[in-house]
mmCIF file of C-alpha atoms in Angstrom:
data_model
loop_
_atom_site.group_PDB
_atom_site.id
_atom_site.type_symbol
_atom_site.label_atom_id
_atom_site.label_comp_id
_atom_site.label_asym_id
_atom_site.label_seq_id
_atom_site.Cartn_x
_atom_site.Cartn_y
_atom_site.Cartn_z
ATOM 1 C CA UNK A 811 24.650 4.127 -6.738
ATOM 2 C CA UNK A 812 21.338 2.685 -7.881
ATOM 3 C CA UNK A 813 22.984 -0.544 -9.018
ATOM 4 C CA UNK A 814 24.836 -0.893 -5.722
ATOM 5 C CA UNK A 815 21.627 -0.254 -3.789
ATOM 6 C CA UNK A 816 19.839 -2.880 -5.885
ATOM 7 C CA UNK A 817 22.555 -5.472 -5.213
ATOM 8 C CA UNK A 818 22.411 -4.789 -1.456
ATOM 9 C CA UNK A 819 18.597 -5.078 -1.458
ATOM 10 C CA UNK A 820 18.752 -8.391 -3.324
ATOM 11 C CA UNK A 821 21.397 -9.690 -0.899
ATOM 12 C CA UNK A 822 19.365 -8.679 2.169
ATOM 13 C CA UNK A 823 16.167 -10.144 0.723
ATOM 14 C CA UNK A 824 17.964 -13.418 -0.052
ATOM 15 C CA UNK A 825 19.518 -13.495 3.422
ATOM 16 C CA UNK A 826 16.192 -12.997 5.170
ATOM 17 C CA UNK A 827 14.393 -15.587 3.030
ATOM 18 C CA UNK A 828 16.950 -18.387 2.728
ATOM 19 C CA UNK A 829 19.355 -17.863 5.648
ATOM 20 C CA UNK A 830 17.157 -16.442 8.401
ATOM 21 C CA UNK A 831 14.102 -18.333 7.064
ATOM 22 C CA UNK A 832 11.760 -15.399 7.517
ATOM 23 C CA UNK A 833 8.219 -15.727 6.130
ATOM 24 C CA UNK A 834 7.852 -14.200 2.672
ATOM 25 C CA UNK A 835 5.327 -11.636 3.894
ATOM 26 C CA UNK A 836 7.341 -10.483 6.922
ATOM 27 C CA UNK A 837 7.865 -6.698 7.126
ATOM 28 C CA UNK A 838 11.618 -6.645 6.521
ATOM 29 C CA UNK A 839 11.434 -8.880 3.442
ATOM 30 C CA UNK A 840 8.689 -6.748 1.893
ATOM 31 C CA UNK A 841 10.639 -3.527 2.520
ATOM 32 C CA UNK A 842 13.972 -4.799 1.151
ATOM 33 C CA UNK A 843 12.246 -6.382 -1.863
ATOM 34 C CA UNK A 844 10.237 -3.258 -2.703
ATOM 35 C CA UNK A 845 13.295 -1.024 -2.604
ATOM 36 C CA UNK A 846 15.153 -3.616 -4.664
ATOM 37 C CA UNK A 847 12.514 -3.428 -7.399
ATOM 38 C CA UNK A 848 12.365 0.377 -7.237
ATOM 39 C CA UNK A 849 16.136 0.824 -7.425
ATOM 40 C CA UNK A 850 16.449 -1.667 -10.290
ATOM 41 C CA UNK A 851 13.773 0.028 -12.401
ATOM 42 C CA UNK A 852 15.303 3.435 -11.688
ATOM 43 C CA UNK A 853 18.675 2.015 -12.756
ATOM 44 C CA UNK A 854 17.178 0.830 -16.044
ATOM 45 C CA UNK A 855 16.092 4.437 -16.680
ATOM 46 C CA UNK A 856 19.457 5.813 -15.629
ATOM 47 C CA UNK A 857 20.171 7.484 -18.959
ATOM 48 C CA UNK A 858 16.970 9.537 -18.785
ATOM 49 C CA UNK A 859 16.595 10.121 -15.049
ATOM 50 C CA UNK A 860 20.189 10.070 -13.853
ATOM 51 C CA UNK A 861 21.651 8.374 -10.778
ATOM 52 C CA UNK A 862 21.096 9.158 -7.109
ATOM 53 C CA UNK A 863 23.746 10.964 -5.092
ATOM 54 C CA UNK A 864 26.012 9.284 -2.560
ATOM 55 C CA UNK A 865 24.169 11.154 0.195
ATOM 56 C CA UNK A 866 20.773 9.832 -0.961
ATOM 57 C CA UNK A 867 22.234 6.343 -1.240
ATOM 58 C CA UNK A 868 23.515 6.566 2.346
ATOM 59 C CA UNK A 869 20.201 7.926 3.655
ATOM 60 C CA UNK A 870 18.138 5.166 2.018
ATOM 61 C CA UNK A 871 20.521 2.410 3.095
ATOM 62 C CA UNK A 872 20.647 3.809 6.637
ATOM 63 C CA UNK A 873 16.851 3.844 6.936
ATOM 64 C CA UNK A 874 16.513 0.316 5.540
ATOM 65 C CA UNK A 875 19.065 -0.912 8.085
ATOM 66 C CA UNK A 876 17.342 1.036 10.877
ATOM 67 C CA UNK A 877 14.025 -0.562 9.893
ATOM 68 C CA UNK A 878 15.676 -4.013 10.020
ATOM 69 C CA UNK A 879 17.173 -3.197 13.430
ATOM 70 C CA UNK A 880 13.722 -2.250 14.647
ATOM 71 C CA UNK A 881 12.398 -5.577 13.371
ATOM 72 C CA UNK A 882 15.259 -7.399 15.088
ATOM 73 C CA UNK A 883 14.581 -5.595 18.361
ATOM 74 C CA UNK A 884 11.041 -6.972 18.310
ATOM 75 C CA UNK A 885 12.401 -10.450 19.005
ATOM 76 C CA UNK A 886 12.211 -13.784 17.233
ATOM 77 C CA UNK A 887 8.914 -15.408 16.367
ATOM 78 C CA UNK A 888 7.871 -18.738 17.802
ATOM 79 C CA UNK A 889 8.780 -21.384 15.235
ATOM 80 C CA UNK A 890 5.724 -23.459 16.103
ATOM 81 C CA UNK A 891 2.924 -22.816 13.641
ATOM 82 C CA UNK A 892 -0.396 -23.109 15.429
ATOM 83 C CA UNK A 893 -3.452 -23.863 13.336
ATOM 84 C CA UNK A 894 -6.907 -22.910 14.555
ATOM 85 C CA UNK A 895 -8.721 -21.300 11.674
ATOM 86 C CA UNK A 896 -12.237 -22.657 12.082
ATOM 87 C CA UNK A 897 -12.713 -21.374 15.609
ATOM 88 C CA UNK A 898 -11.416 -17.944 14.681
ATOM 89 C CA UNK A 899 -13.202 -17.373 11.395
ATOM 90 C CA UNK A 900 -15.478 -14.419 10.678
ATOM 91 C CA UNK A 901 -19.062 -15.307 9.866
ATOM 92 C CA UNK A 902 -21.542 -12.902 8.267
ATOM 93 C CA UNK A 903 -25.041 -14.224 7.419
ATOM 94 C CA UNK A 904 -26.164 -14.199 3.806
ATOM 95 C CA UNK A 905 -28.906 -11.647 4.370
ATOM 96 C CA UNK A 906 -26.459 -9.317 6.133
ATOM 97 C CA UNK A 907 -24.130 -9.637 3.151
ATOM 98 C CA UNK A 908 -26.949 -8.618 0.809
ATOM 99 C CA UNK A 909 -27.669 -5.545 2.947
ATOM 100 C CA UNK A 910 -23.964 -4.687 2.990
ATOM 101 C CA UNK A 911 -23.879 -4.967 -0.809
ATOM 102 C CA UNK A 912 -26.814 -2.547 -1.014
ATOM 103 C CA UNK A 913 -25.037 -0.099 1.297
ATOM 104 C CA UNK A 914 -21.798 -0.286 -0.713
ATOM 105 C CA UNK A 915 -23.717 0.272 -3.939
ATOM 106 C CA UNK A 916 -25.300 3.481 -2.604
ATOM 107 C CA UNK A 917 -21.930 4.751 -1.308
ATOM 108 C CA UNK A 918 -20.290 3.987 -4.658
ATOM 109 C CA UNK A 919 -22.982 5.855 -6.573
ATOM 110 C CA UNK A 920 -22.593 8.941 -4.338
ATOM 111 C CA UNK A 921 -18.817 8.671 -4.762
ATOM 112 C CA UNK A 922 -19.267 8.522 -8.527
ATOM 113 C CA UNK A 923 -21.387 11.700 -8.499
ATOM 114 C CA UNK A 924 -18.734 13.592 -6.535
ATOM 115 C CA UNK A 925 -15.928 12.391 -8.823
ATOM 116 C CA UNK A 926 -17.984 13.331 -11.898
ATOM 117 C CA UNK A 927 -18.540 16.797 -10.432
ATOM 118 C CA UNK A 928 -14.791 17.160 -9.767
ATOM 119 C CA UNK A 929 -14.011 16.102 -13.351
ATOM 120 C CA UNK A 930 -15.875 19.153 -14.639
ATOM 121 C CA UNK A 931 -18.737 17.308 -16.294
ATOM 122 C CA UNK A 932 -17.259 17.146 -19.794
ATOM 123 C CA UNK A 933 -16.196 13.487 -19.823
ATOM 124 C CA UNK A 934 -18.480 10.562 -20.617
ATOM 125 C CA UNK A 935 -17.997 7.048 -19.253
ATOM 126 C CA UNK A 936 -16.536 5.875 -15.926
ATOM 127 C CA UNK A 937 -12.899 5.575 -16.999
ATOM 128 C CA UNK A 938 -12.939 8.862 -18.923
ATOM 129 C CA UNK A 939 -14.464 10.662 -15.944
ATOM 130 C CA UNK A 940 -11.785 9.186 -13.672
ATOM 131 C CA UNK A 941 -9.045 10.192 -16.128
ATOM 132 C CA UNK A 942 -10.348 13.771 -16.304
ATOM 133 C CA UNK A 943 -10.622 13.970 -12.508
ATOM 134 C CA UNK A 944 -7.023 12.780 -12.206
ATOM 135 C CA UNK A 945 -5.929 15.408 -14.709
ATOM 136 C CA UNK A 946 -7.706 18.104 -12.724
ATOM 137 C CA UNK A 947 -5.973 16.963 -9.526
ATOM 138 C CA UNK A 948 -2.606 17.368 -11.274
ATOM 139 C CA UNK A 949 -3.473 20.841 -12.542
ATOM 140 C CA UNK A 950 -4.982 22.109 -9.267
ATOM 141 C CA UNK A 951 -2.657 20.038 -7.028
ATOM 142 C CA UNK A 952 -5.597 19.005 -4.903
ATOM 143 C CA UNK A 953 -7.762 15.966 -4.307
ATOM 144 C CA UNK A 954 -11.465 15.264 -4.641
ATOM 145 C CA UNK A 955 -13.188 17.004 -1.754
ATOM 146 C CA UNK A 956 -15.584 14.366 -0.478
ATOM 147 C CA UNK A 957 -18.116 15.296 2.169
ATOM 148 C CA UNK A 958 -17.292 14.087 5.683
ATOM 149 C CA UNK A 959 -20.100 11.506 5.533
ATOM 150 C CA UNK A 960 -18.950 10.046 2.213
ATOM 151 C CA UNK A 961 -15.335 9.980 3.383
ATOM 152 C CA UNK A 962 -16.264 7.920 6.451
ATOM 153 C CA UNK A 963 -18.395 5.607 4.311
ATOM 154 C CA UNK A 964 -15.445 5.051 1.958
ATOM 155 C CA UNK A 965 -13.199 4.151 4.893
ATOM 156 C CA UNK A 966 -15.857 1.753 6.138
ATOM 157 C CA UNK A 967 -16.161 0.257 2.638
ATOM 158 C CA UNK A 968 -12.447 -0.464 2.646
ATOM 159 C CA UNK A 969 -12.703 -2.299 5.953
ATOM 160 C CA UNK A 970 -15.651 -4.292 4.615
ATOM 161 C CA UNK A 971 -13.642 -5.278 1.525
ATOM 162 C CA UNK A 972 -10.771 -6.550 3.688
ATOM 163 C CA UNK A 973 -13.191 -8.563 5.816
ATOM 164 C CA UNK A 974 -14.746 -10.196 2.761
ATOM 165 C CA UNK A 975 -11.356 -11.010 1.259
ATOM 166 C CA UNK A 976 -10.692 -12.963 4.443
ATOM 167 C CA UNK A 977 -14.110 -14.631 4.398
ATOM 168 C CA UNK A 978 -13.733 -15.677 0.753
ATOM 169 C CA UNK A 979 -10.192 -17.028 1.175
ATOM 170 C CA UNK A 980 -11.041 -18.758 4.452
ATOM 171 C CA UNK A 981 -13.924 -20.655 2.848
ATOM 172 C CA UNK A 982 -11.823 -21.486 -0.225
ATOM 173 C CA UNK A 983 -8.721 -22.708 1.604
ATOM 174 C CA UNK A 984 -10.177 -24.282 4.736
ATOM 175 C CA UNK A 985 -13.457 -25.719 3.416
ATOM 176 C CA UNK A 986 -12.778 -25.779 -0.339
ATOM 177 C CA UNK A 987 -15.890 -23.672 -0.916
ATOM 178 C CA UNK A 988 -15.954 -20.887 -3.504
ATOM 179 C CA UNK A 989 -18.697 -18.489 -2.413
ATOM 180 C CA UNK A 990 -18.942 -15.859 -5.137
ATOM 181 C CA UNK A 991 -21.426 -13.791 -3.119
ATOM 182 C CA UNK A 992 -18.561 -12.919 -0.789
ATOM 183 C CA UNK A 993 -16.584 -11.450 -3.679
ATOM 184 C CA UNK A 994 -19.282 -8.912 -4.570
ATOM 185 C CA UNK A 995 -18.379 -6.465 -1.742
ATOM 186 C CA UNK A 996 -14.743 -6.715 -2.861
ATOM 187 C CA UNK A 997 -15.796 -6.046 -6.443
ATOM 188 C CA UNK A 998 -17.780 -2.974 -5.420
ATOM 189 C CA UNK A 999 -14.810 -1.637 -3.504
ATOM 190 C CA UNK A 1000 -12.761 -2.297 -6.642
ATOM 191 C CA UNK A 1001 -15.024 0.214 -8.416
ATOM 192 C CA UNK A 1002 -14.436 2.659 -5.558
ATOM 193 C CA UNK A 1003 -10.701 2.120 -6.107
ATOM 194 C CA UNK A 1004 -11.102 3.176 -9.727
ATOM 195 C CA UNK A 1005 -13.028 6.244 -8.579
ATOM 196 C CA UNK A 1006 -10.135 7.178 -6.273
ATOM 197 C CA UNK A 1007 -8.321 8.148 -9.555
ATOM 198 C CA UNK A 1008 -5.047 6.714 -8.232
ATOM 199 C CA UNK A 1009 -3.393 3.308 -8.157
ATOM 200 C CA UNK A 1010 -2.696 3.061 -4.434
ATOM 201 C CA UNK A 1011 -5.984 1.331 -3.612
ATOM 202 C CA UNK A 1012 -5.216 -1.376 -6.181
ATOM 203 C CA UNK A 1013 -1.908 -1.997 -4.432
ATOM 204 C CA UNK A 1014 -3.791 -2.248 -1.117
ATOM 205 C CA UNK A 1015 -6.169 -4.849 -2.524
ATOM 206 C CA UNK A 1016 -3.422 -6.841 -4.248
ATOM 207 C CA UNK A 1017 -1.239 -6.878 -1.141
ATOM 208 C CA UNK A 1018 -4.142 -7.872 1.104
ATOM 209 C CA UNK A 1019 -5.180 -10.766 -1.127
ATOM 210 C CA UNK A 1020 -1.626 -12.143 -1.349
ATOM 211 C CA UNK A 1021 -0.903 -11.602 2.351
ATOM 212 C CA UNK A 1022 -4.089 -13.276 3.563
ATOM 213 C CA UNK A 1023 -3.684 -16.187 1.151
ATOM 214 C CA UNK A 1024 -0.166 -16.774 2.455
ATOM 215 C CA UNK A 1025 -1.243 -16.622 6.105
ATOM 216 C CA UNK A 1026 -4.305 -18.828 5.673
ATOM 217 C CA UNK A 1027 -2.466 -21.440 3.600
ATOM 218 C CA UNK A 1028 0.116 -22.124 6.325
ATOM 219 C CA UNK A 1029 -0.067 -25.801 7.178
ATOM 220 C CA UNK A 1030 -2.171 -26.563 4.101
ATOM 221 C CA UNK A 1031 0.335 -28.014 1.640
ATOM 222 C CA UNK A 1032 -2.136 -28.180 -1.244
ATOM 223 C CA UNK A 1033 -2.837 -24.463 -1.187
ATOM 224 C CA UNK A 1034 0.702 -23.524 -0.108
ATOM 225 C CA UNK A 1035 1.899 -24.873 -3.454
ATOM 226 C CA UNK A 1036 -0.566 -22.526 -5.170
ATOM 227 C CA UNK A 1037 0.895 -19.426 -3.506
ATOM 228 C CA UNK A 1038 3.268 -18.675 -6.381
ATOM 229 C CA UNK A 1039 0.397 -18.907 -8.878
ATOM 230 C CA UNK A 1040 -1.798 -16.655 -6.723
ATOM 231 C CA UNK A 1041 1.034 -14.156 -6.329
ATOM 232 C CA UNK A 1042 1.836 -14.002 -10.045
ATOM 233 C CA UNK A 1043 -1.863 -13.821 -10.977
ATOM 234 C CA UNK A 1044 -2.465 -10.967 -8.537
ATOM 235 C CA UNK A 1045 0.558 -9.009 -9.771
ATOM 236 C CA UNK A 1046 -0.492 -9.665 -13.376
ATOM 237 C CA UNK A 1047 -4.000 -8.431 -12.642
ATOM 238 C CA UNK A 1048 -2.668 -5.274 -11.027
ATOM 239 C CA UNK A 1049 -0.400 -4.567 -14.010
ATOM 240 C CA UNK A 1050 -3.326 -5.072 -16.407
ATOM 241 C CA UNK A 1051 -5.543 -2.618 -14.503
ATOM 242 C CA UNK A 1052 -2.656 -0.185 -14.207
ATOM 243 C CA UNK A 1053 -2.040 -0.263 -17.949
ATOM 244 C CA UNK A 1054 -5.767 -0.006 -18.704
ATOM 245 C CA UNK A 1055 -6.126 3.159 -16.615
ATOM 246 C CA UNK A 1056 -2.927 4.523 -18.129
ATOM 247 C CA UNK A 1057 -4.267 3.931 -21.635
ATOM 248 C CA UNK A 1058 -7.467 5.827 -20.800
ATOM 249 C CA UNK A 1059 -5.559 8.753 -19.295
ATOM 250 C CA UNK A 1060 -3.263 9.072 -22.293
ATOM 251 C CA UNK A 1061 -6.030 8.598 -24.838
ATOM 252 C CA UNK A 1062 -4.331 5.421 -26.042
ATOM 253 C CA UNK A 1063 -1.212 7.294 -27.195
ATOM 254 C CA UNK A 1064 1.085 6.562 -24.244
ATOM 255 C CA UNK A 1065 3.674 3.818 -23.827
ATOM 256 C CA UNK A 1066 2.108 1.654 -21.127
ATOM 257 C CA UNK A 1067 5.275 -0.255 -20.219
ATOM 258 C CA UNK A 1068 7.087 3.064 -19.869
ATOM 259 C CA UNK A 1069 4.258 4.355 -17.692
ATOM 260 C CA UNK A 1070 4.515 1.286 -15.449
ATOM 261 C CA UNK A 1071 8.272 1.712 -15.231
ATOM 262 C CA UNK A 1072 7.896 5.366 -14.288
ATOM 263 C CA UNK A 1073 5.363 4.610 -11.573
ATOM 264 C CA UNK A 1074 7.567 1.917 -10.024
ATOM 265 C CA UNK A 1075 10.906 3.706 -10.260
ATOM 266 C CA UNK A 1076 10.371 7.467 -10.174
ATOM 267 C CA UNK A 1077 9.872 7.784 -6.415
ATOM 268 C CA UNK A 1078 13.491 7.084 -5.547
ATOM 269 C CA UNK A 1079 14.672 9.750 -8.009
ATOM 270 C CA UNK A 1080 12.125 12.219 -6.608
ATOM 271 C CA UNK A 1081 13.433 11.492 -3.102
ATOM 272 C CA UNK A 1082 16.948 12.137 -4.375
ATOM 273 C CA UNK A 1083 15.791 15.557 -5.608
ATOM 274 C CA UNK A 1084 14.527 16.372 -2.104
ATOM 275 C CA UNK A 1085 17.865 15.424 -0.552
ATOM 276 C CA UNK A 1086 19.860 17.401 -3.102
ATOM 277 C CA UNK A 1087 17.640 20.476 -2.664
ATOM 278 C CA UNK A 1088 17.025 20.499 1.093
ATOM 279 C CA UNK A 1089 19.668 18.225 2.590
ATOM 280 C CA UNK A 1090 18.859 15.945 5.515
ATOM 281 C CA UNK A 1091 17.446 18.515 7.933
ATOM 282 C CA UNK A 1092 13.753 19.213 8.478
ATOM 283 C CA UNK A 1093 12.240 21.878 6.226
ATOM 284 C CA UNK A 1094 8.768 21.736 7.765
ATOM 285 C CA UNK A 1095 7.197 25.089 8.632
ATOM 286 C CA UNK A 1096 5.490 23.504 11.653
ATOM 287 C CA UNK A 1097 5.559 20.149 13.427
ATOM 288 C CA UNK A 1098 3.988 17.350 11.358
ATOM 289 C CA UNK A 1099 3.201 19.494 8.296
ATOM 290 C CA UNK A 1100 3.114 16.489 5.949
ATOM 291 C CA UNK A 1101 2.720 13.543 8.337
ATOM 292 C CA UNK A 1102 -0.067 14.602 10.709
ATOM 293 C CA UNK A 1103 -2.959 15.817 8.510
ATOM 294 C CA UNK A 1104 -5.552 13.848 10.501
ATOM 295 C CA UNK A 1105 -4.446 15.391 13.796
ATOM 296 C CA UNK A 1106 -4.576 18.936 12.434
ATOM 297 C CA UNK A 1107 -7.894 18.246 10.740
ATOM 298 C CA UNK A 1108 -9.365 17.315 14.126
ATOM 299 C CA UNK A 1109 -7.780 20.351 15.786
ATOM 300 C CA UNK A 1110 -9.146 22.658 13.086
ATOM 301 C CA UNK A 1111 -12.621 21.173 13.446
ATOM 302 C CA UNK A 1112 -12.715 22.138 17.145
ATOM 303 C CA UNK A 1113 -11.042 25.513 16.636
ATOM 304 C CA UNK A 1114 -7.695 24.640 18.230
ATOM 305 C CA UNK A 1115 -5.565 25.147 15.113
ATOM 306 C CA UNK A 1116 -5.598 27.041 11.848
ATOM 307 C CA UNK A 1117 -2.575 25.327 10.305
ATOM 308 C CA UNK A 1118 -3.048 23.945 6.789
ATOM 309 C CA UNK A 1119 -1.245 20.643 6.334
ATOM 310 C CA UNK A 1120 0.203 19.474 3.036
ATOM 311 C CA UNK A 1121 -2.283 16.687 2.273
ATOM 312 C CA UNK A 1122 -1.143 16.416 -1.360
ATOM 313 C CA UNK A 1123 2.583 16.331 -1.990
ATOM 314 C CA UNK A 1124 3.843 18.811 -4.595
ATOM 315 C CA UNK A 1125 4.228 17.449 -8.115
ATOM 316 C CA UNK A 1126 7.715 17.394 -9.645
ATOM 317 C CA UNK A 1127 9.070 16.442 -13.047
ATOM 318 C CA UNK A 1128 11.538 13.597 -13.532
ATOM 319 C CA UNK A 1129 12.503 14.029 -17.149
ATOM 320 C CA UNK A 1130 9.122 14.267 -18.852
ATOM 321 C CA UNK A 1131 7.417 12.330 -16.058
ATOM 322 C CA UNK A 1132 5.364 13.991 -13.321
ATOM 323 C CA UNK A 1133 5.097 12.454 -9.850
ATOM 324 C CA UNK A 1134 4.350 13.372 -6.258
ATOM 325 C CA UNK A 1135 5.619 10.154 -4.663
ATOM 326 C CA UNK A 1136 8.915 10.471 -2.777
ATOM 327 C CA UNK A 1137 9.273 6.935 -1.343
ATOM 328 C CA UNK A 1138 8.114 6.139 2.173
ATOM 329 C CA UNK A 1139 10.793 8.453 3.572
ATOM 330 C CA UNK A 1140 9.901 11.716 1.824
ATOM 331 C CA UNK A 1141 7.332 13.017 4.302
ATOM 332 C CA UNK A 1142 9.344 11.936 7.354
ATOM 333 C CA UNK A 1143 12.593 13.652 6.390
ATOM 334 C CA UNK A 1144 10.661 16.809 5.474
ATOM 335 C CA UNK A 1145 8.985 16.985 8.894
ATOM 336 C CA UNK A 1146 11.613 15.560 11.248
ATOM 337 C CA UNK A 1147 14.995 15.469 9.521
ATOM 338 C CA UNK A 1148 17.319 12.472 9.432
ATOM 339 C CA UNK A 1149 17.399 11.832 13.198
ATOM 340 C CA UNK A 1150 13.654 12.084 13.717
ATOM 341 C CA UNK A 1151 13.003 9.976 10.642
ATOM 342 C CA UNK A 1152 15.401 7.276 11.860
ATOM 343 C CA UNK A 1153 13.619 7.089 15.207
ATOM 344 C CA UNK A 1154 10.223 6.801 13.507
ATOM 345 C CA UNK A 1155 11.456 4.159 11.047
ATOM 346 C CA UNK A 1156 12.937 2.127 13.926
ATOM 347 C CA UNK A 1157 9.664 2.234 15.857
ATOM 348 C CA UNK A 1158 7.664 1.301 12.753
ATOM 349 C CA UNK A 1159 9.924 -1.710 12.166
ATOM 350 C CA UNK A 1160 9.686 -2.713 15.822
ATOM 351 C CA UNK A 1161 5.900 -2.576 16.102
ATOM 352 C CA UNK A 1162 5.126 -4.153 12.739
ATOM 353 C CA UNK A 1163 7.515 -7.025 13.419
ATOM 354 C CA UNK A 1164 6.088 -7.405 16.915
ATOM 355 C CA UNK A 1165 2.551 -7.605 15.578
ATOM 356 C CA UNK A 1166 3.593 -9.925 12.739
ATOM 357 C CA UNK A 1167 5.416 -12.284 15.114
ATOM 358 C CA UNK A 1168 2.340 -12.478 17.314
ATOM 359 C CA UNK A 1169 0.139 -13.095 14.294
ATOM 360 C CA UNK A 1170 2.228 -15.868 12.764
ATOM 361 C CA UNK A 1171 3.108 -17.632 16.016
ATOM 362 C CA UNK A 1172 -0.457 -18.190 17.181
ATOM 363 C CA UNK A 1173 -3.768 -19.395 15.881
ATOM 364 C CA UNK A 1174 -4.998 -17.240 13.036
ATOM 365 C CA UNK A 1175 -7.663 -14.927 14.345
ATOM 366 C CA UNK A 1176 -9.731 -13.461 11.531
ATOM 367 C CA UNK A 1177 -10.150 -10.042 13.138
ATOM 368 C CA UNK A 1178 -6.434 -9.747 13.922
ATOM 369 C CA UNK A 1179 -5.492 -10.805 10.390
ATOM 370 C CA UNK A 1180 -7.830 -8.242 8.825
ATOM 371 C CA UNK A 1181 -6.570 -5.508 11.166
ATOM 372 C CA UNK A 1182 -2.914 -6.255 10.424
ATOM 373 C CA UNK A 1183 -3.525 -6.340 6.681
ATOM 374 C CA UNK A 1184 -5.376 -3.016 6.958
ATOM 375 C CA UNK A 1185 -2.586 -1.148 8.785
ATOM 376 C CA UNK A 1186 0.548 -2.892 7.521
ATOM 377 C CA UNK A 1187 0.833 -1.555 3.979
#
């Protein structure tokens, strides 16, 4: 089943790129390509992990098709590429950037103290502290409990990083200026990503850099030719950081390529375990148990609810590998079942494609580009 799913994903990706001529960073291409990579890596580990069931295969294929239908329902983008970067750029004065750097530095230091406290205080060195904190999160099945103030500052830091990725790329592509000062906020957020103890934030940064480069290089043939190099360099950088963190966590004894393979392919097998155990009906004890933690957090803060949401997914073993990632569909099928999940996936496809079509068919507005990159992963 995994091999068949991989072949279908490759076919659909090829069709969207070369037949329908969709932009490489359009929602449906990203989704089909990601599931193609995941299914292929899981197939390579078939002997150890096993195959997915026919039911899981049908569920995944159905949701991918539903997502594509949602994208199709959003309409066709205007084929005219409008260029208007200079008038829609984001400008932040140099002194303001320096103040922002100071703010990010303070937030990062406070974040570091909280992560070090969560690690138990026995580890020495940034990477070792992060590794110990990650280990503790596995054992306790919880996350670092940041204060409300620090949590909001971390969210704000992420937005700042996205803004400065745009500013740096805009100056580089449109004016051929490399302003290293504008990379410092991104670099500081990179440290915050390490302190998050996971790899998700690195994926966010990598995706944002590639996506914005692609969008800003439209109409600029010189930089459009560099897209492949930028893409491969970004992916290579992510893999290097991934393997570095993995080496620290395992004390240098682990197989880093195996670790990378497990991270990329385990989720589809974990999702298969959910389907085989619970079927395709909702098993949520209350509405939105896994998908609406923010809503219930707000309700609890004002005394309107006492329900505890499942903020951290339960950890499961796939062979000798532990994971709590169940593809993008795991939380939805748990809370809403197959019908509710299909409706949500359709609406997600519709709105992301709608926003993407508007973004790519008009002059690039810096704020809109940053916002889309922030919410689209």
